[in-house]
XYZ file of C-alpha atoms in Angstrom:
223
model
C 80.541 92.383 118.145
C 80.209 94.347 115.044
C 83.529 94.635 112.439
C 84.881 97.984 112.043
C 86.431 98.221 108.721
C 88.905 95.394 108.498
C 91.753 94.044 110.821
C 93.972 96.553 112.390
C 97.425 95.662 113.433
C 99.991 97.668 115.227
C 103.891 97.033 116.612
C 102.782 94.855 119.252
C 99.729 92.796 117.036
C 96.746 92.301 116.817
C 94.477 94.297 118.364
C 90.606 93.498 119.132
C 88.374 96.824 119.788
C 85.227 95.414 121.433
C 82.190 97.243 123.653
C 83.246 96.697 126.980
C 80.597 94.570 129.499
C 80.407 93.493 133.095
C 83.169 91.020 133.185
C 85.485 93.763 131.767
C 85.804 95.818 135.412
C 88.777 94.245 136.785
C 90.570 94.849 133.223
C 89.086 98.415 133.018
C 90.466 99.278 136.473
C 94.020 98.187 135.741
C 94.367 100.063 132.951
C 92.794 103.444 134.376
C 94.819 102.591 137.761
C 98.076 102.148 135.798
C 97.502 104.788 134.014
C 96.291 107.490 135.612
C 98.993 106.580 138.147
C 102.498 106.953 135.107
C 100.652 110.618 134.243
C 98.674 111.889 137.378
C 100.058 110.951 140.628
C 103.037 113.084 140.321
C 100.845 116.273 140.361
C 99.854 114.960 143.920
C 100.797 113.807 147.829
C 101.783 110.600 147.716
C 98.917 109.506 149.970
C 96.295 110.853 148.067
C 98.134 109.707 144.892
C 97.661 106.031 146.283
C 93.901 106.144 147.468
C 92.917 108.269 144.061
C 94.823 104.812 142.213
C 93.015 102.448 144.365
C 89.713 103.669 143.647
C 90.177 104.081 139.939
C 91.066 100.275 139.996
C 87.855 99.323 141.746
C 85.269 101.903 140.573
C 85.062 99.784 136.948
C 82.395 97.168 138.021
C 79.265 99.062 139.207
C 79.943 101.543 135.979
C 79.912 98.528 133.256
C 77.121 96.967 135.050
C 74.924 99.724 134.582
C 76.387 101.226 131.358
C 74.847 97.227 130.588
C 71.842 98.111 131.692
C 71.297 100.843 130.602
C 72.209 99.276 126.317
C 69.887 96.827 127.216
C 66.704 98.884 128.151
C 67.732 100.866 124.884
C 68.054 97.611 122.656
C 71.865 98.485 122.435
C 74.193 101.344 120.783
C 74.678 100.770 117.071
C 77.780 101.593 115.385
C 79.873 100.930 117.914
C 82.594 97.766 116.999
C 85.146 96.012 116.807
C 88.215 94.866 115.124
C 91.751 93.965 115.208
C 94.645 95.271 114.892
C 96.658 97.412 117.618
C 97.763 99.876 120.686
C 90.295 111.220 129.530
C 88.370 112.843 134.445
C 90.699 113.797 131.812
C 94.370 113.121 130.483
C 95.320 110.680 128.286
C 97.035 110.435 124.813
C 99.505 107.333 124.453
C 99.049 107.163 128.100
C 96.308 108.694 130.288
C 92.791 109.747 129.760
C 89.853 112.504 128.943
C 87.646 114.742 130.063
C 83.580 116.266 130.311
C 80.518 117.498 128.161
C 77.506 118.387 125.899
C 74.355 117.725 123.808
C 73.354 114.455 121.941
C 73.387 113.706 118.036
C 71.297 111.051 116.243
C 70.959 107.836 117.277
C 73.015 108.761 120.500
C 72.026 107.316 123.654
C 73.654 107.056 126.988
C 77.749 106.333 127.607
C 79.656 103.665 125.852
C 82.736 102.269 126.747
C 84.940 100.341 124.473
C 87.823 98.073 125.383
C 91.301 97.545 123.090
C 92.619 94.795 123.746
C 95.947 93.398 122.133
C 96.869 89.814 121.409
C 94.665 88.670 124.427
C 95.862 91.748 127.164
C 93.635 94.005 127.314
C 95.438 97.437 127.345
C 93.419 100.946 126.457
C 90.005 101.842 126.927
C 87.352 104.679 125.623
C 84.134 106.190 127.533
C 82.147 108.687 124.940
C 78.652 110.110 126.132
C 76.565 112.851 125.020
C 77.941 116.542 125.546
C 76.296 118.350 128.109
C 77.618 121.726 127.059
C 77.652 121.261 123.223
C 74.558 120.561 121.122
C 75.235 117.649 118.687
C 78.591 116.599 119.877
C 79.727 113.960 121.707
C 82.278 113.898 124.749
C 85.090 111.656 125.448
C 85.118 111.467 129.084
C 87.797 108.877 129.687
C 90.894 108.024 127.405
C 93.320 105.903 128.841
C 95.941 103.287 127.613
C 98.384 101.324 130.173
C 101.673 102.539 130.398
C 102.358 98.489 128.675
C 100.493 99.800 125.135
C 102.536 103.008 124.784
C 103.954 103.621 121.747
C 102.526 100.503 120.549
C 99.937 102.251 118.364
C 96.776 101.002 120.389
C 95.718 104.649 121.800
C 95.785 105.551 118.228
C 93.347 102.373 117.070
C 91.299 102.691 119.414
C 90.966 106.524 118.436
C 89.823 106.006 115.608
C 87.017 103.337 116.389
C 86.226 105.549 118.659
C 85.713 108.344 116.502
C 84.010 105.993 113.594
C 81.634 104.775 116.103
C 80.618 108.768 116.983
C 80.236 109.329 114.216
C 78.378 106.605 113.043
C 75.912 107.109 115.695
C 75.590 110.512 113.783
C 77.272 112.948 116.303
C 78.560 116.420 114.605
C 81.430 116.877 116.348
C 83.658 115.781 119.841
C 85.416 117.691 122.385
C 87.283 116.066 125.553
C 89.408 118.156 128.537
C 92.515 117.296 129.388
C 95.312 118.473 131.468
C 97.398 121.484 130.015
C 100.405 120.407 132.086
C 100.114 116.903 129.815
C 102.066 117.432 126.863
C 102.316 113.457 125.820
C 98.204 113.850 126.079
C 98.484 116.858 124.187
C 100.516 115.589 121.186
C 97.946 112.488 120.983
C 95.168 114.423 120.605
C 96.763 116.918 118.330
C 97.654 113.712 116.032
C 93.916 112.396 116.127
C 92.574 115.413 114.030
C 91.637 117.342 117.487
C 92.829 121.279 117.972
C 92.553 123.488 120.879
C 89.900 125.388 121.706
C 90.954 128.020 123.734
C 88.746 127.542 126.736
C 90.499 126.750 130.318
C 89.121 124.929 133.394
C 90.409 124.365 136.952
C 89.788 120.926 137.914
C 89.575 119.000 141.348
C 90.466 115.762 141.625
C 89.491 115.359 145.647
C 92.668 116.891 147.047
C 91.573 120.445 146.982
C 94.855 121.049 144.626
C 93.139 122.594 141.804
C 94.955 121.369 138.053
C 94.171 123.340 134.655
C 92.757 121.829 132.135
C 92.141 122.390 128.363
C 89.555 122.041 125.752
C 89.878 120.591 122.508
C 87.208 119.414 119.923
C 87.122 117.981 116.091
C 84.616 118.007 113.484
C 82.859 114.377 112.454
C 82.702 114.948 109.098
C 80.796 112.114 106.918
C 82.337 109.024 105.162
């Protein structure tokens, strides 16, 4: 576990930013399940809303195990840390999560996921990979923070490690998607240093109800 920059606190304590590993799936699918069920499930039936929760707080093991796997063939991912201090599929902000992508800058490799976790719960979580669509950027692909951690400044930590770790890795730029009709998500992002980009997407989540989503990207400028 590698420090990133110093402690970081926030209203609720400490909070520990860490790369997340195999024994992390039943943590990881709480807080995706939790939170993709506060800012998603009203958009949907209420029986689909229930299986799509389910399955978001099982789907976590098999995806850790081989994101594992995959560090380990590579030697591991540099730059990305930890440290302590506080509290996107596609959503997120002080709540939900983020979206799909784009290219691959130096030093990237495959997807990472790291894991906030404050004063011994963990509570928010990051997945960055390489942008499919965008040459040199990286995507944020998931985003999410229990509905416990909001407001308590961890989305906003673990933003920023996020974002040092891209960076770090040497990626130019990020973009994520995220539901337009998400304005909590919206106003994160917006906060983090990320504007809009214009572009528009309709999105499937299994239920054949078709949701828009929105683009937004920032710059990783050096230092």
């Amino acid at each position: 576990m590698v420090e990133a920059g110093g402690p970081r606190h926030g209203a609720s304590g400490a909070v520990e930013i860490r790369r997340a590993g195999p024994g992390d799936g039943d943590a990881l699918g709480e807080i995706h399940a939790a939170a993709w069920q506060a800012a998603y499930a009203p958009f949907f039936e209420p029986g689909f809303a229930a299986r799509a929760v389910a399955d978001r707080r099982t789907r976590w093991h098999r995806r850790v195990a081989e994101e594992a796997g995959e560090a380990g063939a590579a030697g591991g991912v540099g730059g990305m840390a930890s440290g302590a201090g506080a509290g996107a599929e596609v959503g997120s902000g002080a709540g939900a999560g983020a979206g799909a992508g784009s290219g691959a800058g130096a030093g990237a490799g495959a997807a990472v996921t790291l894991l906030a976790v404050v004063d011994g719960r963990p509570l928010a979580l990051s997945v960055t990979l390489p942008s499919a669509a965008r040459p040199d950027h990286a995507e944020i692909a998931s985003f999410y923070a229990h509905p416990d951690g909001w407001g308590t400044g961890v989305a906003a930590a673990l933003m920023e490690e996020t974002l040092r770790g891209l960076r770090a890795r040497g990626y130019a730029g990020v973009h994520l998607w995220t539901l337009r009709d998400t304005p909590q998500s919206r106003r994160f992002y917006a906060k983090c240093g990320f504007a809009e980009c214009g572009t528009a997407r309709a999105f499937d989540f299994g239920e054949g109800n078709l949701l828009e989503q929105v683009e937004y990207a920032r710059s990783l400028p050096a230092g």
